[in-house]
Amino acid sequence: MSNPTPKFEHLDAAVKHVSDLIASQSIASSAAKGILYSLTETIGSMIGDVDLPAHLRSGYEGLLETARELNLKMNDQLDR
């Protein structure tokens, strides 16, 4: 039976990949927004898991903050 919970490394790689795509302007803004929304929702729900050990929770919290900052940066770029 497989574990449906995404690994931290995979989520981290996804956030970095979206960041690279935004920086290179090789992704439509609506696609980037959708992907970031999904990532932040997934990470947020994982942080809310009461069974998640504290040391893992802090890593996911940092990753969530990175995704939120990327979303703000992307919105700032679109406003220019």
Short mmCIF file of C-alpha atoms in Angstrom, two decimals:
data_model
loop_
_atom_site.label_atom_id
_atom_site.label_comp_id
_atom_site.label_asym_id
_atom_site.label_seq_id
_atom_site.Cartn_x
_atom_site.Cartn_y
_atom_site.Cartn_z
CA MET A 1 0.00 0.00 0.00
CA SER A 2 1.43 3.40 -0.93
CA ASN A 3 1.47 6.46 1.30
CA PRO A 4 -0.71 9.21 -0.25
CA THR A 5 1.12 11.97 1.68
CA PRO A 6 3.60 13.77 -0.59
CA LYS A 7 7.17 13.81 0.65
CA PHE A 8 8.75 17.08 1.71
CA GLU A 9 11.41 16.74 -1.00
CA HIS A 10 8.78 16.47 -3.72
CA LEU A 11 6.86 19.51 -2.48
CA ASP A 12 10.09 21.49 -2.14
CA ALA A 13 11.09 20.53 -5.69
CA ALA A 14 7.64 21.55 -6.96
CA VAL A 15 7.86 25.00 -5.35
CA LYS A 16 11.38 25.50 -6.74
CA HIS A 17 10.26 24.37 -10.20
CA VAL A 18 7.36 26.82 -10.25
CA SER A 19 9.72 29.56 -9.05
CA ASP A 20 12.10 28.80 -11.92
CA LEU A 21 9.25 28.82 -14.44
CA ILE A 22 8.00 32.17 -13.16
CA ALA A 23 11.50 33.65 -13.26
CA SER A 24 12.00 32.48 -16.84
CA GLN A 25 8.47 33.61 -17.77
CA SER A 26 7.87 30.23 -19.37
CA ILE A 27 4.57 29.58 -17.62
CA ALA A 28 1.23 31.31 -17.94
CA SER A 29 0.41 33.33 -14.85
CA SER A 30 -2.93 31.57 -14.40
CA ALA A 31 -1.20 28.17 -14.46
CA ALA A 32 1.42 29.33 -11.96
CA LYS A 33 -1.29 30.71 -9.67
CA GLY A 34 -3.20 27.44 -9.83
CA ILE A 35 -0.15 25.34 -9.08
CA LEU A 36 0.89 27.60 -6.20
CA TYR A 37 -2.63 27.52 -4.80
CA SER A 38 -2.63 23.72 -4.87
CA LEU A 39 0.80 23.55 -3.27
CA THR A 40 -0.08 25.95 -0.47
CA GLU A 41 -3.35 24.13 0.22
CA THR A 42 -1.57 20.75 0.31
CA ILE A 43 1.20 21.99 2.57
CA GLY A 44 -1.28 23.83 4.79
CA SER A 45 -3.35 20.71 5.30
CA MET A 46 -0.23 18.75 6.18
CA ILE A 47 0.75 21.33 8.79
CA GLY A 48 -2.71 20.96 10.32
CA ASP A 49 -2.14 17.22 10.84
CA VAL A 50 -1.98 16.68 14.61
CA ASP A 51 0.07 13.52 14.08
CA LEU A 52 2.82 15.37 12.21
CA PRO A 53 5.97 15.48 14.38
CA ALA A 54 7.12 18.97 15.40
CA HIS A 55 10.44 18.78 13.52
CA LEU A 56 8.63 17.93 10.29
CA ARG A 57 6.00 20.59 10.93
CA SER A 58 8.66 23.34 11.12
CA GLY A 59 10.10 22.25 7.76
CA TYR A 60 6.68 22.29 6.12
CA GLU A 61 5.92 25.68 7.71
CA GLY A 62 9.09 27.08 6.12
CA LEU A 63 8.14 25.62 2.77
CA LEU A 64 4.64 27.08 3.06
CA GLU A 65 6.14 30.50 3.76
CA THR A 66 8.37 30.14 0.68
CA ALA A 67 5.34 29.30 -1.48
CA ARG A 68 3.42 32.27 -0.08
CA GLU A 69 6.36 34.61 -0.75
CA LEU A 70 6.61 33.28 -4.30
CA ASN A 71 2.91 33.96 -4.80
CA LEU A 72 3.36 37.56 -3.59
CA LYS A 73 6.39 38.03 -5.85
CA MET A 74 4.48 36.67 -8.83
CA ASN A 75 1.53 38.98 -8.14
CA ASP A 76 3.91 41.95 -7.89
CA GLN A 77 5.41 41.06 -11.28
CA LEU A 78 1.97 40.85 -12.84
CA ASP A 79 0.97 44.23 -11.44
CA ARG A 80 3.87 45.99 -13.19
#
